[in-house]
Coordinates of C-alpha atoms and ligand atoms in Angstrom, one line a residue:
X67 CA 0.0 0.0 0.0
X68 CA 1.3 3.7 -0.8
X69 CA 0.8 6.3 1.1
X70 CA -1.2 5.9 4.2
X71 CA -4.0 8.3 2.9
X72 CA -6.7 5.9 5.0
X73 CA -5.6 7.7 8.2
X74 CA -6.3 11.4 5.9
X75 CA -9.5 13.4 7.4
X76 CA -9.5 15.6 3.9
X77 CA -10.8 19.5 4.6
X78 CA -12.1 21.1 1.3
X79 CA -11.2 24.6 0.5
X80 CA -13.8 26.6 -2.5
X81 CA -11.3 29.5 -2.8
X82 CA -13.8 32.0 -3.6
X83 CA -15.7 31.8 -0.2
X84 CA -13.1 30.8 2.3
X85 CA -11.0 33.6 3.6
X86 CA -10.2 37.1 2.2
X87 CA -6.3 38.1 2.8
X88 CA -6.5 41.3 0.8
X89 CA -9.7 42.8 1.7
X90 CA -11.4 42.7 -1.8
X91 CA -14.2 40.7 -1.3
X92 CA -12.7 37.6 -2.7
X93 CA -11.2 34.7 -1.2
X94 CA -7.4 33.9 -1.9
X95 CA -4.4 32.5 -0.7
X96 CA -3.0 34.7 1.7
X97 CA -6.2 34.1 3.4
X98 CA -5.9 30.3 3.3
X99 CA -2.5 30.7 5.3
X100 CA -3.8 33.0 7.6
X101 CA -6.1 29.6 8.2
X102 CA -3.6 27.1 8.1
X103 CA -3.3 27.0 11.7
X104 CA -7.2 27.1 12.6
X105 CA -7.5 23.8 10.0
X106 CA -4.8 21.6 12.0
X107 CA -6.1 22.5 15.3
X108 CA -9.5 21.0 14.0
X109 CA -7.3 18.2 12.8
X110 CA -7.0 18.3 9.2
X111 CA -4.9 15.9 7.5
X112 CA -5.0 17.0 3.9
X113 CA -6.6 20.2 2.0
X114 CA -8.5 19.5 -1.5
X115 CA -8.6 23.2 -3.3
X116 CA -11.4 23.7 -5.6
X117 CA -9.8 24.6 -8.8
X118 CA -7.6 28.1 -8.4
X119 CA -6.6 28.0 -11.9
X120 CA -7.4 31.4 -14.2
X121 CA -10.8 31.2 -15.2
X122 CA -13.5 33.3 -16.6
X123 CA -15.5 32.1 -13.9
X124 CA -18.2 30.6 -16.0
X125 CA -18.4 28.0 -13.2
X126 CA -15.8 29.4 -10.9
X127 CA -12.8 27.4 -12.1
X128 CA -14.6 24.2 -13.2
X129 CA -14.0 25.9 -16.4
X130 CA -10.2 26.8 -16.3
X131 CA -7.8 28.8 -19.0
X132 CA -4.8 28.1 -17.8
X133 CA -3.5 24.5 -16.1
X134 CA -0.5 25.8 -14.8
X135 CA -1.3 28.8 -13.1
X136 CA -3.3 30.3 -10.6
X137 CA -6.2 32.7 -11.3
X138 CA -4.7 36.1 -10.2
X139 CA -7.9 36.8 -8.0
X140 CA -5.7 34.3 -5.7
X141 CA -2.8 35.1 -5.9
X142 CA 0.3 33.3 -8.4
X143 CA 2.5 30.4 -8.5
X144 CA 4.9 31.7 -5.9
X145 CA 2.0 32.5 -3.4
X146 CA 0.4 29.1 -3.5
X147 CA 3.9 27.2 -3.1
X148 CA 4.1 29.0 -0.5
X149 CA 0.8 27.5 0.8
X150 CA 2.2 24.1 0.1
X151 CA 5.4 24.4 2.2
X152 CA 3.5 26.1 5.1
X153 CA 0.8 23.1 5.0
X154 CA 3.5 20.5 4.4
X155 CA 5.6 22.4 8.0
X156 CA 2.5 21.6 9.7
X157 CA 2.0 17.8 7.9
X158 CA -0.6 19.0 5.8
X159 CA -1.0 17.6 2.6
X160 CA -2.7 19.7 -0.5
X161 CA -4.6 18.1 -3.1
X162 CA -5.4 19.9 -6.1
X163 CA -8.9 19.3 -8.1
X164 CA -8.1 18.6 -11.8
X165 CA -10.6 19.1 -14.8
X166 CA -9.6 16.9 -16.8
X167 CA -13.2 16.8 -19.2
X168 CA -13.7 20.0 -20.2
X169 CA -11.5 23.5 -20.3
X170 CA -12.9 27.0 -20.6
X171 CA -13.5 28.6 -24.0
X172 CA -10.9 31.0 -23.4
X173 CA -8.2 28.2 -22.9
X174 CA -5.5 28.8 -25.6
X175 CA -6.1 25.4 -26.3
X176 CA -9.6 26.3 -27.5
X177 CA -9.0 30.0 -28.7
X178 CA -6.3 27.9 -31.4
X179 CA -8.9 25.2 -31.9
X180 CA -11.1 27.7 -33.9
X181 CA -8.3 27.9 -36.9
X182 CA -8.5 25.5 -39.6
X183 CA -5.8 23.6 -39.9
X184 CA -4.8 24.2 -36.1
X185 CA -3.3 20.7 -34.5
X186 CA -5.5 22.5 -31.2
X187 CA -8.9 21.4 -33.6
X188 CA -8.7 17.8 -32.5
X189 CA -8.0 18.5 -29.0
X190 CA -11.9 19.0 -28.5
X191 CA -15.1 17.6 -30.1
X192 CA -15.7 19.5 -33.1
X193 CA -18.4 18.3 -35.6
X194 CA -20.4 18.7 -38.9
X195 CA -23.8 19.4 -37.9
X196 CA -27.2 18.4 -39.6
X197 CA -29.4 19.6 -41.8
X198 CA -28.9 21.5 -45.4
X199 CA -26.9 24.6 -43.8
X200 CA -25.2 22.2 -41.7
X201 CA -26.7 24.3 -38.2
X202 CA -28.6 21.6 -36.4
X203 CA -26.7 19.9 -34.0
X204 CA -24.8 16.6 -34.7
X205 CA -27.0 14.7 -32.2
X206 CA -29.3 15.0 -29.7
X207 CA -27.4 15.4 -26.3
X208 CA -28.2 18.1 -23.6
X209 CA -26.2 19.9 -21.5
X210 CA -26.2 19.2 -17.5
X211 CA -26.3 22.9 -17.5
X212 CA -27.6 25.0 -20.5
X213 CA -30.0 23.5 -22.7
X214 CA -28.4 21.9 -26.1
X215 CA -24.4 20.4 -25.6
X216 CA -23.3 21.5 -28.7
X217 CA -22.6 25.2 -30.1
X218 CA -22.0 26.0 -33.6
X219 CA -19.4 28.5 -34.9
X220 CA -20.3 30.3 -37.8
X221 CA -16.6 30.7 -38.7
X222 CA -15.7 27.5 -38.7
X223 CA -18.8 26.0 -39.8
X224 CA -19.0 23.0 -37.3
X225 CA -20.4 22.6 -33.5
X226 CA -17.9 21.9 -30.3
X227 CA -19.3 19.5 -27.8
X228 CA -19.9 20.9 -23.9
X229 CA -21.4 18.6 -21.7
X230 CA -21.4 21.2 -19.3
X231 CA -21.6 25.2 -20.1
X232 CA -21.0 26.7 -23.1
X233 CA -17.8 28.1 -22.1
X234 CA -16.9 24.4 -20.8
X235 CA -15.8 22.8 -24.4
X236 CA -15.1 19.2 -23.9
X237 CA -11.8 17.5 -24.5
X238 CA -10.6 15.1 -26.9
X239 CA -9.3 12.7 -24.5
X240 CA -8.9 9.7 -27.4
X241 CA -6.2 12.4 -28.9
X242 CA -2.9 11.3 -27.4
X243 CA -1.7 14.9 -27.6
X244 CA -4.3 15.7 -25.0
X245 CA -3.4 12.8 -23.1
X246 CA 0.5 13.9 -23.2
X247 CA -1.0 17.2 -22.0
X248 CA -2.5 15.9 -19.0
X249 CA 0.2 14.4 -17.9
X250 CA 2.2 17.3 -18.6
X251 CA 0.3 19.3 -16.0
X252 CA -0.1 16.5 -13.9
X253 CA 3.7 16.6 -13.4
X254 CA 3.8 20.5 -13.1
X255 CA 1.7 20.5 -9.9
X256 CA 3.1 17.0 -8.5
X257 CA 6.8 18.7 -9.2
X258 CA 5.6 21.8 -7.0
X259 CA 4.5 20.2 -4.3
X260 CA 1.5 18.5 -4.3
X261 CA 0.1 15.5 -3.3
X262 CA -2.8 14.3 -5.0
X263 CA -5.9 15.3 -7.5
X264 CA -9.6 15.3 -7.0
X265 CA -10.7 14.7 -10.6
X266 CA -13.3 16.1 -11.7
X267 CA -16.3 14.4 -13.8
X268 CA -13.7 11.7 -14.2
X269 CA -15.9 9.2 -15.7
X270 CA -17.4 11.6 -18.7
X271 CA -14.0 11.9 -20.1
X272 CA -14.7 8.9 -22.9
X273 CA -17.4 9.6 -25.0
X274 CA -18.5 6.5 -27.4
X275 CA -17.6 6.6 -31.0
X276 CA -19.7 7.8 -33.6
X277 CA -21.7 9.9 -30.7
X278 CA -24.5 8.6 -31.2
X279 CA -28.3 10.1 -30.4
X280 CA -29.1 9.4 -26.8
X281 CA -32.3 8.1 -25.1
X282 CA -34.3 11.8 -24.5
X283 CA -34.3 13.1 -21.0
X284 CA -35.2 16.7 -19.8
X285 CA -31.5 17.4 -19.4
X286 CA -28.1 15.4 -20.0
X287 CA -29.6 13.5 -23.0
X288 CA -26.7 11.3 -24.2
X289 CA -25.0 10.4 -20.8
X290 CA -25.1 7.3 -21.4
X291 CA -22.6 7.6 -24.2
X292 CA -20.3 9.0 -22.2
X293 CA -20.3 7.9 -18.5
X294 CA -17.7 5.1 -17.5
X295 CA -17.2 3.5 -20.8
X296 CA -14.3 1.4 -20.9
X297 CA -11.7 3.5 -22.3
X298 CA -11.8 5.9 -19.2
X299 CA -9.9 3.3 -17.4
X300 CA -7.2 3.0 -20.2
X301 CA -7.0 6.8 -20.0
X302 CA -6.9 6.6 -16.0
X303 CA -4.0 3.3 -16.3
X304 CA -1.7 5.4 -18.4
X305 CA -2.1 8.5 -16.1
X306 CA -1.0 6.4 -13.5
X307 CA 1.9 4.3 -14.9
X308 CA 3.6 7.3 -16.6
X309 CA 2.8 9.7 -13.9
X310 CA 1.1 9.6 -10.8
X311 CA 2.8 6.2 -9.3
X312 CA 6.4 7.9 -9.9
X313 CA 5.3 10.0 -7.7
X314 CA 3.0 8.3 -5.3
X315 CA 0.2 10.7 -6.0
X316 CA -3.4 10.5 -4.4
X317 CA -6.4 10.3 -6.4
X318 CA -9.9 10.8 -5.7
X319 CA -12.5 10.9 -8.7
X320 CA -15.4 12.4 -8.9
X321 CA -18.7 10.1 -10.2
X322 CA -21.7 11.0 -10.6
X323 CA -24.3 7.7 -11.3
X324 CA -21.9 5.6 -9.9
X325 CA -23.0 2.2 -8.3
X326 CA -20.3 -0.4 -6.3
X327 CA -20.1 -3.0 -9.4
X328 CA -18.3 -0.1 -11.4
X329 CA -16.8 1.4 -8.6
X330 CA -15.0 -1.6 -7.8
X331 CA -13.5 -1.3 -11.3
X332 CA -12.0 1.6 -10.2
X333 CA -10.9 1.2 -7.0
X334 CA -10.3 -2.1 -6.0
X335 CA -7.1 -4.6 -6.9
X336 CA -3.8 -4.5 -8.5
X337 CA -5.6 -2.6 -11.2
X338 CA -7.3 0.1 -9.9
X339 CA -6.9 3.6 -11.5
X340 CA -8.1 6.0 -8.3
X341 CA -7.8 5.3 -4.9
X342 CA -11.1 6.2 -3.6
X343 CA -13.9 8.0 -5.5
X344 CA -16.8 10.1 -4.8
X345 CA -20.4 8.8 -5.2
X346 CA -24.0 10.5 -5.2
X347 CA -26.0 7.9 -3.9
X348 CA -26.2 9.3 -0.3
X349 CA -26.8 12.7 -1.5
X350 CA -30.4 11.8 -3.3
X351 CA -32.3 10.6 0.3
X352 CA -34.4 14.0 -0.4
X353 CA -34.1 14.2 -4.3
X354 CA -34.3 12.7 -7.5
X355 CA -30.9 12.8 -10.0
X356 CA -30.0 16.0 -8.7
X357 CA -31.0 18.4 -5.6
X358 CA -33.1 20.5 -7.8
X359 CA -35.5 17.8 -7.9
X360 CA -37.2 17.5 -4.8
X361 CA -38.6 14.6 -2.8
X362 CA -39.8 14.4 0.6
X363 CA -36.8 13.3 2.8
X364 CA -35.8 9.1 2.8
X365 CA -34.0 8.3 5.9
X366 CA -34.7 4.4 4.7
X367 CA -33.0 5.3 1.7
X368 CA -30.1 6.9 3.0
X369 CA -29.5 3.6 5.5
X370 CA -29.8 1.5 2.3
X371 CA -27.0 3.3 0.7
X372 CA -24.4 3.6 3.6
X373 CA -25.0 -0.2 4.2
X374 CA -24.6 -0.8 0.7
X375 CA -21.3 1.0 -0.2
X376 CA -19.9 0.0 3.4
X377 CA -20.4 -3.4 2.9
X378 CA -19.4 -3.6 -0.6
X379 CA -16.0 -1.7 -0.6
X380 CA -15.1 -3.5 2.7
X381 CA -12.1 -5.2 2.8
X382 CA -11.6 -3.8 -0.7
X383 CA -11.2 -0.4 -0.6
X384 CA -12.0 2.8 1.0
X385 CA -14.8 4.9 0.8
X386 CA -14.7 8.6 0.1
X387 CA -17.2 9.7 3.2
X388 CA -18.6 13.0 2.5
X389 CA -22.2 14.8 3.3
X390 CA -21.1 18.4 2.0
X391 CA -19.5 20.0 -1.0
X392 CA -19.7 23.2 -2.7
X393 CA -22.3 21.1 -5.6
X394 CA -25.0 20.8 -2.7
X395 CA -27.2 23.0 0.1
X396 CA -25.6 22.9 3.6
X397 CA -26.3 19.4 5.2
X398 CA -27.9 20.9 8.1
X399 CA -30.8 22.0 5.5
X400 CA -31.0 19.3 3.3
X401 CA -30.8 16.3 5.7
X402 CA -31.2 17.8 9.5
X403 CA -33.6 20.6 11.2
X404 CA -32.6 24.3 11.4
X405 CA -34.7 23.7 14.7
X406 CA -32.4 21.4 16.1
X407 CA -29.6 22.7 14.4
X408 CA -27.0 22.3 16.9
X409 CA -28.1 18.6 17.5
X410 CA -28.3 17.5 13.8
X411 CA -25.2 19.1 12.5
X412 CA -23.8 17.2 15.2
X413 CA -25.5 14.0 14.8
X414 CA -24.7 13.9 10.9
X415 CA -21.1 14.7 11.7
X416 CA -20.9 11.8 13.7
X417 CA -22.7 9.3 12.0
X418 CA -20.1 9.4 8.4
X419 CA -17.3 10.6 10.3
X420 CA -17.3 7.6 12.4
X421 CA -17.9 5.0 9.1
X422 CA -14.9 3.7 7.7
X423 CA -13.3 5.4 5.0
X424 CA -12.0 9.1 4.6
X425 CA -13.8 11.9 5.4
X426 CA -14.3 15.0 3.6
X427 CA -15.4 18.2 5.4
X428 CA -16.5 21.4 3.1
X429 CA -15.4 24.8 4.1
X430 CA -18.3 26.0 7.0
X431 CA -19.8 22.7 7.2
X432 CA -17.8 22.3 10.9
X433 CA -19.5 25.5 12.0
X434 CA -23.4 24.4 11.4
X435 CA -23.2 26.6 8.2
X436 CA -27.0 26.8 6.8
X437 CA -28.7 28.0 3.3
X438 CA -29.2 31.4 2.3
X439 CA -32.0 33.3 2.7
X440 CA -31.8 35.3 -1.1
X441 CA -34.3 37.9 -1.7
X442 CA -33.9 38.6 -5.5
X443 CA -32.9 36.3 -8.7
X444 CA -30.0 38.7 -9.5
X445 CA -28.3 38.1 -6.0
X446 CA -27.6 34.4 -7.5
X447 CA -24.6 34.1 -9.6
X448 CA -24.3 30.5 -10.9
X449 CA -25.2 29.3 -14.1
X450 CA -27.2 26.2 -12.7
X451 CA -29.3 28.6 -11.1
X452 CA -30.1 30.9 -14.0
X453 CA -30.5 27.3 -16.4
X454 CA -33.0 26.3 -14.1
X455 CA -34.9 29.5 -13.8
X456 CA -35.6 29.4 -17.6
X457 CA -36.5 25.4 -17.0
X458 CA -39.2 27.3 -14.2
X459 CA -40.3 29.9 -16.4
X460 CA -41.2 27.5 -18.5
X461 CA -43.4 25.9 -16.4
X462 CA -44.6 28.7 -15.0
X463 CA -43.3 29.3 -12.1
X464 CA -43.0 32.9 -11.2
X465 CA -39.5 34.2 -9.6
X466 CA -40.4 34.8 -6.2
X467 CA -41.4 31.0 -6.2
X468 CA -38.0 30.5 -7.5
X469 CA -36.0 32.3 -5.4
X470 CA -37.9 30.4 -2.7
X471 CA -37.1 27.4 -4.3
X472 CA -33.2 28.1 -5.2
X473 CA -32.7 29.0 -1.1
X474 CA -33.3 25.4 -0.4
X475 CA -31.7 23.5 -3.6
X476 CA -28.9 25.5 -5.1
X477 CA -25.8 24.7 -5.1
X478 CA -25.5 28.5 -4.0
X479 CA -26.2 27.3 -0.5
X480 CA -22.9 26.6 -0.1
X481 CA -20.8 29.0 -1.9
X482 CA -21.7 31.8 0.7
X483 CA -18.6 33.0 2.6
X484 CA -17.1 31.4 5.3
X485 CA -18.7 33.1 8.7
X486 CA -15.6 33.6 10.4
X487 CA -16.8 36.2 13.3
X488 CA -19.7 38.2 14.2
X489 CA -18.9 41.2 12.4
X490 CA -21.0 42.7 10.0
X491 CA -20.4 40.2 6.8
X492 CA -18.5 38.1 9.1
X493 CA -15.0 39.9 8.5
X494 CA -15.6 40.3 4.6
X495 CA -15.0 43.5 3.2
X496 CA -17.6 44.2 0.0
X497 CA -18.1 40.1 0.0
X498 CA -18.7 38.6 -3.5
X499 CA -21.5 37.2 -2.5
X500 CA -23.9 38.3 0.1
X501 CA -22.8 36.4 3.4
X502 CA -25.2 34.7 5.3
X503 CA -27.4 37.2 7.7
X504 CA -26.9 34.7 10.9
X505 CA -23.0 34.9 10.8
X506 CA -24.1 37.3 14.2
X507 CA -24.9 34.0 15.6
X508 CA -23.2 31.3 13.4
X509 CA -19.7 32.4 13.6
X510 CA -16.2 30.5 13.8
X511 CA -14.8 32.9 16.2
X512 CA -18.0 32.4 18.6
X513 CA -17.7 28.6 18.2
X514 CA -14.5 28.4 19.2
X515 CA -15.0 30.2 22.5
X516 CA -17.5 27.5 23.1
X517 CA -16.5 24.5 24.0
X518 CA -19.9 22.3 23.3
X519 CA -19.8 24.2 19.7
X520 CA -20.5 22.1 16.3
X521 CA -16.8 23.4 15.8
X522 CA -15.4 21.3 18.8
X523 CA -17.8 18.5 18.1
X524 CA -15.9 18.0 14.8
X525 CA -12.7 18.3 16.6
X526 CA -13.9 15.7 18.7
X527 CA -14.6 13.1 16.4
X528 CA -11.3 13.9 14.2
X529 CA -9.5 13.0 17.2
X530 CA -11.2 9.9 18.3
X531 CA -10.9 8.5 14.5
X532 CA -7.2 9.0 14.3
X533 CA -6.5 7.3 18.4
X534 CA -9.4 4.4 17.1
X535 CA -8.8 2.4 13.9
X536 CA -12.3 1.0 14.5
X537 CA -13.7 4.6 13.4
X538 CA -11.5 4.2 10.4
X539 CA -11.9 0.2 9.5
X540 CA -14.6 -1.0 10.8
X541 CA -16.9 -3.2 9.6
X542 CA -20.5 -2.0 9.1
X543 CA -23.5 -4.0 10.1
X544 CA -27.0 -1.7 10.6
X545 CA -28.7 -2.1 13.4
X546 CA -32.5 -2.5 13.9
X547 CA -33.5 1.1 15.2
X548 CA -36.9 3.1 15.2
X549 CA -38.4 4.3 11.9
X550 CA -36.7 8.1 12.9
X551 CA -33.4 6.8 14.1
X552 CA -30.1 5.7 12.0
X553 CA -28.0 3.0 14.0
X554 CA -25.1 0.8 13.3
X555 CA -22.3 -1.2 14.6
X556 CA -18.7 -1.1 13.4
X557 CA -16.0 -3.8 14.4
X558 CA -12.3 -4.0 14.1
X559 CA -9.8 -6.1 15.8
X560 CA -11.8 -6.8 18.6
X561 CA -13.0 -3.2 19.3
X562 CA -16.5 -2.5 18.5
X563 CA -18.7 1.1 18.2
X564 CA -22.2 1.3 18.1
X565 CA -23.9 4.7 16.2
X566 CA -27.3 6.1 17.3
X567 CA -28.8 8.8 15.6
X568 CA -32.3 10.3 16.4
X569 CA -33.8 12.3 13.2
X570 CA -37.1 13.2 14.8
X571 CA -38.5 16.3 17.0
X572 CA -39.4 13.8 19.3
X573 CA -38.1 11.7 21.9
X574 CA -37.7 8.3 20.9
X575 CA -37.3 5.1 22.4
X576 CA -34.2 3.3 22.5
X577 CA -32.0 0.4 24.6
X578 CA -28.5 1.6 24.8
X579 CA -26.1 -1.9 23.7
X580 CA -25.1 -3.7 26.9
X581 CA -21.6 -2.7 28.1
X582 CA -20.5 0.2 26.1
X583 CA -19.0 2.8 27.2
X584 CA -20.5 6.4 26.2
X585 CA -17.5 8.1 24.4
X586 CA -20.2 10.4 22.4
X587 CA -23.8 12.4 22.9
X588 CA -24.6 15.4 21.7
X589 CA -26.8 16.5 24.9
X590 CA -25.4 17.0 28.5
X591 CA -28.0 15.2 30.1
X592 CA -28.3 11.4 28.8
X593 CA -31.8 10.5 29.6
X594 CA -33.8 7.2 28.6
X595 CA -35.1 7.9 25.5
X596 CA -33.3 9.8 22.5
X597 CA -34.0 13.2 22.7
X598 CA -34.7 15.5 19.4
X599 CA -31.5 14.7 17.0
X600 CA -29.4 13.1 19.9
X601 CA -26.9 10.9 18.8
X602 CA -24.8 8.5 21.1
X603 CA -21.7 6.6 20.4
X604 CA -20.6 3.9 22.2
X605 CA -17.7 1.6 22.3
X606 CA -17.0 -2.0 23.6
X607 CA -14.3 -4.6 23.5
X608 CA -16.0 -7.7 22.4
Ligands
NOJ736 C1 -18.3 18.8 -10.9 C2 -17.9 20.0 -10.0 O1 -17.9 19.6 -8.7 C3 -18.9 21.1 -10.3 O2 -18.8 22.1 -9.4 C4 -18.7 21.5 -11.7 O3 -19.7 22.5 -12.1 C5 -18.9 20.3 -12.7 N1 -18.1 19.2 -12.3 C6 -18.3 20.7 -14.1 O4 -16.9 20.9 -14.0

């Protein structure tokens, strides 16, 4: 086994929103090492930055013009190697997110791709399109983000494919050169300093030959043509042998639709191509496909899918733990009770925390960070958003309603800044974004002064996973518990841990397992029945 990554609790950083070191609004790296020291007191092992590469901001660096450097509302190369040493002094590790499927339209690569003749044409998906004057698309796919997925340019007379936005062209990963490119910039950042790659949309980057019409959906028609097919692994094997295995890189990839039979592909064996890799299936107890699409909130659901992936992967490989990321609304909202906020942040902390496998933690979500509370549709500034309003529009749906809507389900939620003290906008001078209106209560500075905070909570359980491989290992068996209430055993060399976690208003009844100890409960007073969102942790030697 390489590096010991399985011990890792992973912190993720989306640049934009974290900390501002220069006072304009925008967060950047002088603010992350002002932080540096705040993330390994909560006990952070390793940092994944959301992409800090130039971008036009399309989709805030998911659509990036330059691999090897750092967008200048940052900071530059110097300043984030800078980050890396610091991190590294205090046995941080940094990994970087790579997007690998698509650049941004004003990528040289792209710019060059546009002039006949260029060797940059076949680095993306360029096409003849349809019909007499050649306008209509060459097939039917959608976009996951903006109506049709391809855009025709009148100069050129063919469409580029984007799966994503239109300033997200895809690449041509079945071009070699692109391939030699990848690595290329693999080796850049690996040769600076750091330590591994989140990749994004990893699984999109082969699409079939021939692209051919998909089956019609309301959006992302075509995906099936280009999610997981077999040549991603090829892509993924030769990343690794030429590059990432020299240097004993870390990998996690990001994929969405995944299920454990392809997963295992992935991750498991002499073979694998990433070392542990993000599902969705955990994230869609209260929607369908994406948050957008609401559904009433499936607690059954969400115990079939940890017992699924835990028991699957055991043994095999590790899970990528998460229940936040700068894609979804703050857990608190989507899956607890802004009642009971307090309890429920805590309670979900503890209950994937404590599952084996590594756990992520996004920017905010150790403070009980909740959604927004948006007044106007031009307060929003993410394309999803605005893709989706037209979707409403067209049903109907008048703005207001919208705006309702998008404070529960955007992705926005998330990307508000990070509510580091009481102060009016929480420290941030003229934020980007408007910051949320309870940082006078929901602050890190208040939660550190209080030592039964969320904040300590997650320091807590950090601690307890590094000291107790059975918070890291264990083997997961669900427990019989109430129709409210999430419980499950973990075991490990002898050592086991029992989880209890209330997701009712109500008290609710419950037999505590015979000889554990208590090392967990988010309430001061243990009574007989769970209390509203209590959760308990126990541990025993068998
Ligand atoms: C997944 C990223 O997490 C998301 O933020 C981004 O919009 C898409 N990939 C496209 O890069």
């Amino acid at each position: 086994m390489k590096t010991n990554y399985e011990q890792w609790a992973v912190y993720q950083i989306w640049p934009r929103s974290f900390a501002d070191g220069n006072g304009d609004g925008i967060g950047d790296l002088h603010g992350v090492l002002a932080k540096l020291d705040y993330l390994k007191w909560l006990g952070i092992d390793a940092i994944w930055f959301s992409p800090l590469y130039p971008s036009p901001n399309a989709d805030y660096g998911y659509d990036c013009a330059d691999y090897k450097n750092i967008n200048p509302e940052y900071g530059d190369l110097e300043l984030f190697k800078q980050v890396i040493d610091e991190a590294h002094k205090r046995n941080i590790k940094i990994i970087i997110d790579l997007v690998l499927n698509h650049t941004s339209d004003q990528h040289e690569w792209f710019k060059q791709s546009k002039i006949p003749g260029s060797k940059y044409h076949d680095y993306y998906i360029w096409r003849k399109g349809k019909g007499k004057d050649g306008k209509k698309p060459p097939n039917n796919w959608l976009s996951m983000f903006e109506g049709g997925a391809w855009e025709y340019n009148e100069d050129l007379g063919e469409h580029y494919l984007h799966v994503f936005a239109k300033g997200q062209p895809d690449l041509n990963m079945a071009n070699p050169a692109v391939r030699e490119e990848v690595k290329d910039i693999m080796r850049f950042w690996l040769d600076m300093g750091v330590d591994g790659f989140r990749e994004d949309v990893i699984t999109y980057i082969a699409k079939r030959e021939g692209l051919p019409n998909g089956f019609p959906l309301p959006i992302a028609t075509g995906c099936k043509h280009y999610t997981s097919l077999p040549k991603v692994k090829d892509y993924l094997r030769e990343f690794k042998h030429d590059v990432l295995d020299k240097y004993n890189a870390f990998t996690v990839g990001e994929a969405p639709m995944m299920t454990t039979k392809v997963a295992k592909d992935y991750i498991t064996g002499d073979d694998h191509v990433l070392d542990v890799m993000f599902h969705f299936q955990h994230m869609e107890a209260d929607c369908i496909m994406n948050d957008w699409v609401a559904t009433p909130f499936r607690l059954g659901k969400l115990k079939r899918v940890f017992k699924h992936w835990q028991r699957e992967l055991h043994g095999q490989a590790f899970n990528a733990n998460y229940m936040e990321n700068h894609d979804h609304p703050r857990v608190v909202d989507k899956y607890g009770s802004r009642k009971y906020r307090v309890q429920s942040a805590k309670m979900l902390a503890a209950l994937y925390i404590l599952q084996s496998g590594m756990p992520f933690i996004y920017q905010g979500q150790e403070n009980g960070m909740t959604n927004i509370e948006l007044q106007r549709l031009d307060q929003f500034k993410d394309v999803v958003t605005f893709n989706n309003y037209n979707l409403a529009k067209k049903f109907g749906l008048s703005e207001k309603f919208f705006v309702k809507y998008a404070n529960r389900r955007s992705r926005e939620n998330s990307r508000t800044p990070m509510q580091w003290t009481a102060e009016k906008d929480a420290g941030w001078a003229t934020p980007w974004f408007p910051v949320n209106e309870n940082c006078s209560e929901i602050n890190v500075a208040a939660a550190e002064a209080d030592p039964n905070s969320i904040l300590h909570w997650y320091r807590a359980l950090l601690k307890f996973r590094k000291e107790n491989p059975v918070a890291i290992y264990g083997k997961y068996t669900p427990l019989r518990a109430g129709r409210k209430v999430f419980a499950y055993e973990s075991e490990h060399e002898g050592k086991r841990l029992v989880f209890v976690g209330s997701f009712s208003d109500k008290p609710k009844a419950f037999t505590p397992p015979a000889g554990g100890e208590l090392v967990f409960c988010n309430y001061n007073t243990v009574q007989q029945k769970l209390q509203p969102w209590e959760c308990r942790v126990y541990v025993m030697e068998n």
